[in-house]
CSV table of C-alpha atoms and ligand atoms in Angstrom, one decimal:
chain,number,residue,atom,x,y,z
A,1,UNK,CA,47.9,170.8,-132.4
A,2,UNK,CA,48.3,167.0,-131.4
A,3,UNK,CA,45.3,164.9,-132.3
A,4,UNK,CA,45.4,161.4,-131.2
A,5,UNK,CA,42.1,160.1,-130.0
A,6,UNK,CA,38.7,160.0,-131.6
A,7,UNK,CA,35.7,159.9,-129.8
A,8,UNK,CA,33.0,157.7,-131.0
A,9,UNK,CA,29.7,157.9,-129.8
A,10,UNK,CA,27.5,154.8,-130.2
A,11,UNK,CA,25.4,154.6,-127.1
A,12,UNK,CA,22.2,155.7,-129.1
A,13,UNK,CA,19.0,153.2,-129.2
A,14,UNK,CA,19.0,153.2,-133.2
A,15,UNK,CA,15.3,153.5,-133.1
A,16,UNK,CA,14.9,154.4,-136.5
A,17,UNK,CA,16.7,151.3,-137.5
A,18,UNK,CA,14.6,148.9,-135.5
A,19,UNK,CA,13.2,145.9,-135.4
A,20,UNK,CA,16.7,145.3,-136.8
A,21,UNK,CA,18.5,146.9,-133.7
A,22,UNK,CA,16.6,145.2,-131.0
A,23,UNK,CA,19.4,143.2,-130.3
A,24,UNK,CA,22.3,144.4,-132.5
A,25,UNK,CA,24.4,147.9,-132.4
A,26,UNK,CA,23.2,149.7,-135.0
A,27,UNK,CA,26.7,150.3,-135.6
A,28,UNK,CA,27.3,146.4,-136.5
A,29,UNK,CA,25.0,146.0,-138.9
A,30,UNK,CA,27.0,144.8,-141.8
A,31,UNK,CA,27.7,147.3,-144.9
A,32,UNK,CA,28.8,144.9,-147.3
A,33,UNK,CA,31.1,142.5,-145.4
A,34,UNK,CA,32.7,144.8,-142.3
A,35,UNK,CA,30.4,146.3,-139.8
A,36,UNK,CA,29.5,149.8,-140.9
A,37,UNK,CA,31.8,151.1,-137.5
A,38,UNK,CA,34.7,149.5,-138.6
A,39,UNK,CA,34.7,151.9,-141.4
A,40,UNK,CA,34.6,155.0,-139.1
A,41,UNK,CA,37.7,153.2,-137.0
A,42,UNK,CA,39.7,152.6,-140.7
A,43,UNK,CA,39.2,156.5,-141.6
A,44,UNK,CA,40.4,157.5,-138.2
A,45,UNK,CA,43.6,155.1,-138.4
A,46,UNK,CA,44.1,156.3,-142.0
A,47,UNK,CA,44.3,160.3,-140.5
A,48,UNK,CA,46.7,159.0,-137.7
A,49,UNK,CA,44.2,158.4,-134.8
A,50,UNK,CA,46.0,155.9,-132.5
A,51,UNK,CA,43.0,155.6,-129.5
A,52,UNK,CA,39.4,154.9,-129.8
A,53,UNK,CA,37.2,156.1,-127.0
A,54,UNK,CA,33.8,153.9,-128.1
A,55,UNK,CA,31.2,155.7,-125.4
A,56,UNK,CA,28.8,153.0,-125.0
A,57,UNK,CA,25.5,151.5,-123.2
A,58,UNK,CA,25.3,148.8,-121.9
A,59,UNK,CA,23.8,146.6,-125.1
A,60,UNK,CA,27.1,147.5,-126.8
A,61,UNK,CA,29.8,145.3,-125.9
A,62,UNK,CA,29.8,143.7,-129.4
A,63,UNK,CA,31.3,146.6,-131.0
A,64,UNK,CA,34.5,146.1,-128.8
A,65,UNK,CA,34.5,142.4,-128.6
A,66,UNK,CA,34.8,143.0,-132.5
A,67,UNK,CA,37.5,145.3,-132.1
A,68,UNK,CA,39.2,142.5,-129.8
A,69,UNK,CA,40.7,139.0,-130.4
A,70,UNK,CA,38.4,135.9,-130.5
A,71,UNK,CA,40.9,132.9,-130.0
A,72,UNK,CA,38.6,130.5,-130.2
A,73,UNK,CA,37.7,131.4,-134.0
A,74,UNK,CA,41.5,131.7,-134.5
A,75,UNK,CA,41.8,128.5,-133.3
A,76,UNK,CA,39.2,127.1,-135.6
A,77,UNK,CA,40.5,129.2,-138.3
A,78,UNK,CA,44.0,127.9,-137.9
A,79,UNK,CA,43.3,124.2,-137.4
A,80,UNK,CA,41.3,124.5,-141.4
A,81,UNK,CA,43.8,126.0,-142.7
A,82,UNK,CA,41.5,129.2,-143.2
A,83,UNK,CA,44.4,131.3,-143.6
A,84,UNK,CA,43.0,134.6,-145.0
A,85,UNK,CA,39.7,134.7,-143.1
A,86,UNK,CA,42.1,134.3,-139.6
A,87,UNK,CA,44.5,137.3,-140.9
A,88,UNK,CA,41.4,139.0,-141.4
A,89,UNK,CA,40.0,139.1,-138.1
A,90,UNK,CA,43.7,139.4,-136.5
A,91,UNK,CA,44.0,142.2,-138.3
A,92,UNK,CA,40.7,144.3,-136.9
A,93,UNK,CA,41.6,143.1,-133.4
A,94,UNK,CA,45.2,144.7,-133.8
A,95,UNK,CA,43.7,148.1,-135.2
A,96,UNK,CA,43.4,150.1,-132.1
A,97,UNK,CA,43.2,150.8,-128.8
A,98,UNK,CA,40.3,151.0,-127.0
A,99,UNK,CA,39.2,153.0,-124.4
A,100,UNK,CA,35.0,152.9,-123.2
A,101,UNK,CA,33.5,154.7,-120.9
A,102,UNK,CA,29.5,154.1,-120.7
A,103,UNK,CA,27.1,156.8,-121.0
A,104,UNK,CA,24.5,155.5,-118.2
A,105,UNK,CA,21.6,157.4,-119.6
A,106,UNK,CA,20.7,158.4,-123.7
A,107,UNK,CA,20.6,162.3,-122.9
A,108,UNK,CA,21.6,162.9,-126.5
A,109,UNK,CA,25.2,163.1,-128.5
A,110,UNK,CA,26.4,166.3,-126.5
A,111,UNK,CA,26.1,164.9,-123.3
A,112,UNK,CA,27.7,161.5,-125.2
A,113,UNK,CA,30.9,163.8,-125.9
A,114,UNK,CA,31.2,165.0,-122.2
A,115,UNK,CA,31.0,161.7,-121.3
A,116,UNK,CA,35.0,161.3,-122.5
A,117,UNK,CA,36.0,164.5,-120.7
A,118,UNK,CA,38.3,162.7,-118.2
A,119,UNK,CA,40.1,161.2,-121.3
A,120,UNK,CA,40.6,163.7,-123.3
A,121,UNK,CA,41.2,167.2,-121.2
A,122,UNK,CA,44.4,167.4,-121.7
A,123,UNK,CA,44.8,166.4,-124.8
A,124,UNK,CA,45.5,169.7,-127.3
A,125,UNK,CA,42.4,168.3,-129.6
A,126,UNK,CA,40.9,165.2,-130.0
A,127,UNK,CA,38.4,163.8,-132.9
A,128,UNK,CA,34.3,163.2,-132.7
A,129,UNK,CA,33.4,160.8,-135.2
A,130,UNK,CA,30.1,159.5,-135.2
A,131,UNK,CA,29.3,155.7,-135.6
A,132,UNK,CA,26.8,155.8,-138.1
A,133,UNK,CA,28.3,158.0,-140.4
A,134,UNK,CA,30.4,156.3,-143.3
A,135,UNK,CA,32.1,158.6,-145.1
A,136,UNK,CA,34.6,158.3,-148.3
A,137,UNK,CA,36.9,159.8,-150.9
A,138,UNK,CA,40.0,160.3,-151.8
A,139,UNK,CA,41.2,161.9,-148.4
A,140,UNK,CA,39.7,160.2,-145.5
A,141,UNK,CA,36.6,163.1,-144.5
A,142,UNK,CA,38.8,163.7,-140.9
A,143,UNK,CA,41.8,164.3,-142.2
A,144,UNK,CA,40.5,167.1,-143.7
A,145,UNK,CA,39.6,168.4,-140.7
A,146,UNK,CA,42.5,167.8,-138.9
A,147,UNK,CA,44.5,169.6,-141.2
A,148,UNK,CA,42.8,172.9,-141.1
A,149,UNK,CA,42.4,172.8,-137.3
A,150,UNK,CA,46.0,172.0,-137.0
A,151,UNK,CA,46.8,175.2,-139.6
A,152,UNK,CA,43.9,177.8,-138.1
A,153,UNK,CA,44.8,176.1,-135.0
A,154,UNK,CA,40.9,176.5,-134.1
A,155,UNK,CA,38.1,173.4,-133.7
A,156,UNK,CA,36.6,173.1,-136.8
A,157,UNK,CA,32.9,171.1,-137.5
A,158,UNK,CA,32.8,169.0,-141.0
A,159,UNK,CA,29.6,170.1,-143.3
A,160,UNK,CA,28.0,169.2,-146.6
A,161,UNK,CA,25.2,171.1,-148.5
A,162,UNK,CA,22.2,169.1,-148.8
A,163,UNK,CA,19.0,169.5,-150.4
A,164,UNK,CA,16.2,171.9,-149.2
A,165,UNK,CA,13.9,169.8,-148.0
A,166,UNK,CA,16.5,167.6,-145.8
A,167,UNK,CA,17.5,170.6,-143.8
A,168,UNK,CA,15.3,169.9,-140.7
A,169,UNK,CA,16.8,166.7,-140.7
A,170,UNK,CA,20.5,168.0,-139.8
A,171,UNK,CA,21.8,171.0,-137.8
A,172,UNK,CA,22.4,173.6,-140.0
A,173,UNK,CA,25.5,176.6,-139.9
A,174,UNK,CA,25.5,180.2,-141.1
A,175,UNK,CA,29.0,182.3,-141.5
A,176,UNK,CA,31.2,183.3,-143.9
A,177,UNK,CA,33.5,181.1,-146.5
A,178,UNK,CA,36.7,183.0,-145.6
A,179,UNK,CA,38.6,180.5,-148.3
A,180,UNK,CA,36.8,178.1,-150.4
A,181,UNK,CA,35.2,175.3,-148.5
A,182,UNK,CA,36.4,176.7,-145.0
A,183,UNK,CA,33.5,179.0,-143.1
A,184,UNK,CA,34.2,181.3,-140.2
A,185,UNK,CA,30.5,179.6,-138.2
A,186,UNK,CA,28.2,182.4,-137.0
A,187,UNK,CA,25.0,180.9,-136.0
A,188,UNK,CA,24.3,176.9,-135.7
A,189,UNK,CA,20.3,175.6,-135.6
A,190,UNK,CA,19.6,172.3,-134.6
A,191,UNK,CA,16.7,170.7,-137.5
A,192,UNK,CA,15.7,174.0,-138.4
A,193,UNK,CA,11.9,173.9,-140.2
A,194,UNK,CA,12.6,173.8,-143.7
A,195,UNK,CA,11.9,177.8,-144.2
A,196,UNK,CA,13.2,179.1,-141.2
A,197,UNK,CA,17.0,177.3,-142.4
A,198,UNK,CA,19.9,179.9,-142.6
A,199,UNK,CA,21.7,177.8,-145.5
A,200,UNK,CA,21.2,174.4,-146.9
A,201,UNK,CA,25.2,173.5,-145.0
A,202,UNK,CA,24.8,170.4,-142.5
A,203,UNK,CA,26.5,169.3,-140.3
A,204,UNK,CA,27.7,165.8,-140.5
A,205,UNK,CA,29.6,163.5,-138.0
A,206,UNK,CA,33.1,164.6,-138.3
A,207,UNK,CA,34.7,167.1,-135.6
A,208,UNK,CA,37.7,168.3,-134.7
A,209,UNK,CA,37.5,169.7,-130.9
A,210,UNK,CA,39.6,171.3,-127.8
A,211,UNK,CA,38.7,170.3,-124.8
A,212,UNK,CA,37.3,174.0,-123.8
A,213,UNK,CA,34.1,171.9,-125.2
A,214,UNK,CA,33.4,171.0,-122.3
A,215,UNK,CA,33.2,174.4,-120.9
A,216,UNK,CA,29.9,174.9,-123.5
A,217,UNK,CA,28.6,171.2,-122.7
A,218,UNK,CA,28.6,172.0,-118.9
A,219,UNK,CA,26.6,174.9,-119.4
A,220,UNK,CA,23.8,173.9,-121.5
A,221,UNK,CA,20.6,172.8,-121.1
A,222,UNK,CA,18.5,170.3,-123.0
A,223,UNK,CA,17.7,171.3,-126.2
A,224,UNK,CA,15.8,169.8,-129.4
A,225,UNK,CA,14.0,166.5,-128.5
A,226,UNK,CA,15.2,167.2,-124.6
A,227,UNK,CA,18.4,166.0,-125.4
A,228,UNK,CA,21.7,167.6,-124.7
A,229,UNK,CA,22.6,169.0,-128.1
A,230,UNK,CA,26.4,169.1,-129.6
A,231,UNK,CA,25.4,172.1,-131.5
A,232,UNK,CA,24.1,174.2,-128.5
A,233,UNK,CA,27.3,173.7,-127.5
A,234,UNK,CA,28.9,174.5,-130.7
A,235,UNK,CA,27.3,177.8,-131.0
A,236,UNK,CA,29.0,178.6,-127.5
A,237,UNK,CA,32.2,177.9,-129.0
A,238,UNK,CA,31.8,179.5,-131.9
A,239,UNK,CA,30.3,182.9,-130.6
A,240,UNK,CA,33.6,182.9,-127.7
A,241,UNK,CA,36.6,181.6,-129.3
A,242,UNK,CA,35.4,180.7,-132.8
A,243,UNK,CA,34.9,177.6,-135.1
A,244,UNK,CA,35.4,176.8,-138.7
A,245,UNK,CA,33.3,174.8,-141.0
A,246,UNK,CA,35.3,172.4,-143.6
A,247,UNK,CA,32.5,171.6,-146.6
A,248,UNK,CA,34.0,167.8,-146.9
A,249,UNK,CA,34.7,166.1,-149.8
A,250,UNK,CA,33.3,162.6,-150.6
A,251,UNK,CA,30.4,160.6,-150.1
A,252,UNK,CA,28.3,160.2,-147.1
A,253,UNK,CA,25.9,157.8,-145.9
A,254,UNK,CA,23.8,157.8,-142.9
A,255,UNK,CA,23.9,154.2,-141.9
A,256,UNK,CA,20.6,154.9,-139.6
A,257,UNK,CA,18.7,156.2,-142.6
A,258,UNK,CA,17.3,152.4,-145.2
A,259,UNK,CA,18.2,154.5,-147.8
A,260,UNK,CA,21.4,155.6,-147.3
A,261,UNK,CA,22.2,152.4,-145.2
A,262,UNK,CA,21.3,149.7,-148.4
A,263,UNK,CA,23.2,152.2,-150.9
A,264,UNK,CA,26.2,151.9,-149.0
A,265,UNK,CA,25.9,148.0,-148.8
A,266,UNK,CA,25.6,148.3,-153.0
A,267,UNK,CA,28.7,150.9,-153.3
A,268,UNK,CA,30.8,148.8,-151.0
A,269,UNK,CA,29.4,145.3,-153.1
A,270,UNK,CA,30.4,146.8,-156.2
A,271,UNK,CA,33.8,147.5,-155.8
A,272,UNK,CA,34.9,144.3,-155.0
A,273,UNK,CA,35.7,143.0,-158.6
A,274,UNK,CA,34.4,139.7,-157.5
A,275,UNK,CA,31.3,140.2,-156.8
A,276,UNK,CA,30.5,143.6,-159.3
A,277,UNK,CA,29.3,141.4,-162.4
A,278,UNK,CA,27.0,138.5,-160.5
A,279,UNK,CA,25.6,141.7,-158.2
A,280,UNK,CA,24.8,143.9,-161.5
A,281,UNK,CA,23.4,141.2,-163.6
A,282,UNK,CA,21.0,140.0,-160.1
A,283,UNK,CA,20.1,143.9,-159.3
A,284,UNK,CA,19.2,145.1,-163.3
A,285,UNK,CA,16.2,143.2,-163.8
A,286,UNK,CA,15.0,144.4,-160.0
A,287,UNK,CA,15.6,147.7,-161.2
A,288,UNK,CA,13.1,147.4,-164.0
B,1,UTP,P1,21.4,159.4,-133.7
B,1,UTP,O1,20.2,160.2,-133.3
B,1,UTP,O2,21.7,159.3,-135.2
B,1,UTP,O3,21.4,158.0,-133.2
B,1,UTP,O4,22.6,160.0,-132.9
B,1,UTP,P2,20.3,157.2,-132.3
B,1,UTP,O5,19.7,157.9,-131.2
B,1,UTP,O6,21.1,155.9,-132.0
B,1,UTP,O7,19.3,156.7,-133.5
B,1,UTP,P3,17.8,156.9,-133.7
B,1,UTP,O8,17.6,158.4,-134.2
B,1,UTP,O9,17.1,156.6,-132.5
B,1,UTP,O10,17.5,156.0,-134.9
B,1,UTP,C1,23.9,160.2,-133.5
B,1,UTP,C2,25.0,159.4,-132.8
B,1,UTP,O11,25.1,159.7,-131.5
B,1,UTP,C3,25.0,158.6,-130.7
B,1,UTP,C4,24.4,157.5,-131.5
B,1,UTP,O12,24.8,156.2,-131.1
B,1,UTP,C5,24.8,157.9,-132.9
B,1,UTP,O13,26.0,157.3,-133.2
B,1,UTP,N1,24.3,158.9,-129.4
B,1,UTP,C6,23.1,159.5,-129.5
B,1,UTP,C7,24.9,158.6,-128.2
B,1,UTP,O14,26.0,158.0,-128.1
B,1,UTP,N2,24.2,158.9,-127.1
B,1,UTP,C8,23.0,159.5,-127.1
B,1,UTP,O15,22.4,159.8,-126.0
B,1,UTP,C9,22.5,159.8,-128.3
């Protein structure tokens, strides 16, 4: 099973992000010093993703214009002698490739993934990644996926338990762990209510898919919130040909979510040896 492209959906109105997002990607709002999407495009390059396929709206260009050159910066870069800051922003303009392909109307992240059919239908597999989504540990969260889909040779959906009372938050699976970690996916509920969850698994925005996705997406009807759900879909694939659930290792943060969004800002500030001592000794007497 050949996996090169990842499909990244960031066509979304981040309206739980706003007034911050009135003008600005959700997805290029800074985590620390990158944009929190160049983050998803590093773990996709570290698994061996060669193509991005950014499915965008029309108020989105920035996220490829940063993934492109800017030779007017280089220029003033080069001419002051900036020499790190230009190799810098080279170096995220010679990432990737990018492919975009606008989703005209926000009818919700299934309908976001069938946007890329054209691109990817012939491909064995190809990647979902979602934008907003940061993810880390010692193996990049889709290579993990990749490698079980490539061994089971089946799509496979990246999960991680949460707490009780987030489950209506997330959709949530139900199957069996055939080895540790890995679930054979019976039933998949989109934001269950808290007591009618079948487990406290979520799933989070890594996938591994085949193209017969788009068999499920085409059949579907709006779901939760009216919107064309990924999981409906799921639970098509999973009840025909089957899916498998990886519980991924790391940490996640949901860059739409203040929480989640300034922890990862503090996580990614403090490991920059820099910066760690000054950004403890400011934060301890905020902290009480
Ligand atoms: P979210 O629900 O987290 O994103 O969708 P959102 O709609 O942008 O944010 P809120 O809830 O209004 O704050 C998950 C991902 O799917 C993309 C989003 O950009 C996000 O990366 N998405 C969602 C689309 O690309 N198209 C859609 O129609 C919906």
């Amino acid at each position: 099973m050949n996996i090169h492209k990842v499909v990244i959906p960031v066509a979304g109105w981040g309206t739980r992000s706003l007034p911050a997002t009135k003008n600005i990607p959700k997805e290029m709002l800074p985590v620390y010093n990158k944009p929190g999407v160049q983050y998803v495009v590093e773990e996709a390059i570290q698994a061996g993703i060669e193509d991005v396929v950014f499915i965008t709206n029309r108020d989105k260009s920035a996220i490829e214009d940063h993934f492109d050159y800017n030779l007017q910066l280089e220029m003033v870069l080069e001419r002051s002698g900036k020499e790190e800051a230009l190799a810098a922003i080279r170096q995220v303009a010679e990432m990737v490739r990018i492919i975009s392909i606008r989703q005209k109307r926000q009818l919700g992240l299934g309908h976001a993934v069938l946007c890329a059919k054209d691109v990817v239908r012939y491909d064995d597999a190809f990647a979902v990644m979602v934008g907003d989504d940061l993810m880390f540990g010692m193996s990049p969260g889709i290579r993990q996926l990749i490698e079980v889909a490539q061994s089971e040779r089946l799509p496979v959906i990246g999960v991680m338990e949460v707490p009780q009372d987030r489950v209506s938050r997330y959709g949530i699976i139900s199957g069996e762990e055939i080895s540790p970690g890995i679930y054979q996916v019976r039933k998949l509920v989109e934001k269950p209510r808290v007591d009618q969850a079948p487990s406290r698994l979520a799933i989070i925005g890594r996938y591994v898919l085949t193209p017969e996705i788009f068999v499920h997406l085409e059949k579907i009807s709006p779901g939760h919130g009216g919107e064309i759900q990924l999981t409906d879909a799921l639970q098509g694939q999973a009840s025909a040909r089957g899916l498998l659930a990886v519980k991924i290792r790391g940490m996640r943060f949901d860059a739409g979510d203040w929480a989640e969004y300034l922890t990862a800002n503090i996580y990614f500030a403090l490991q920059d040896e820099e910066l760690r001592e000054d950004l403890v000794r400011r934060l301890k007497p905020l902290l009480g």
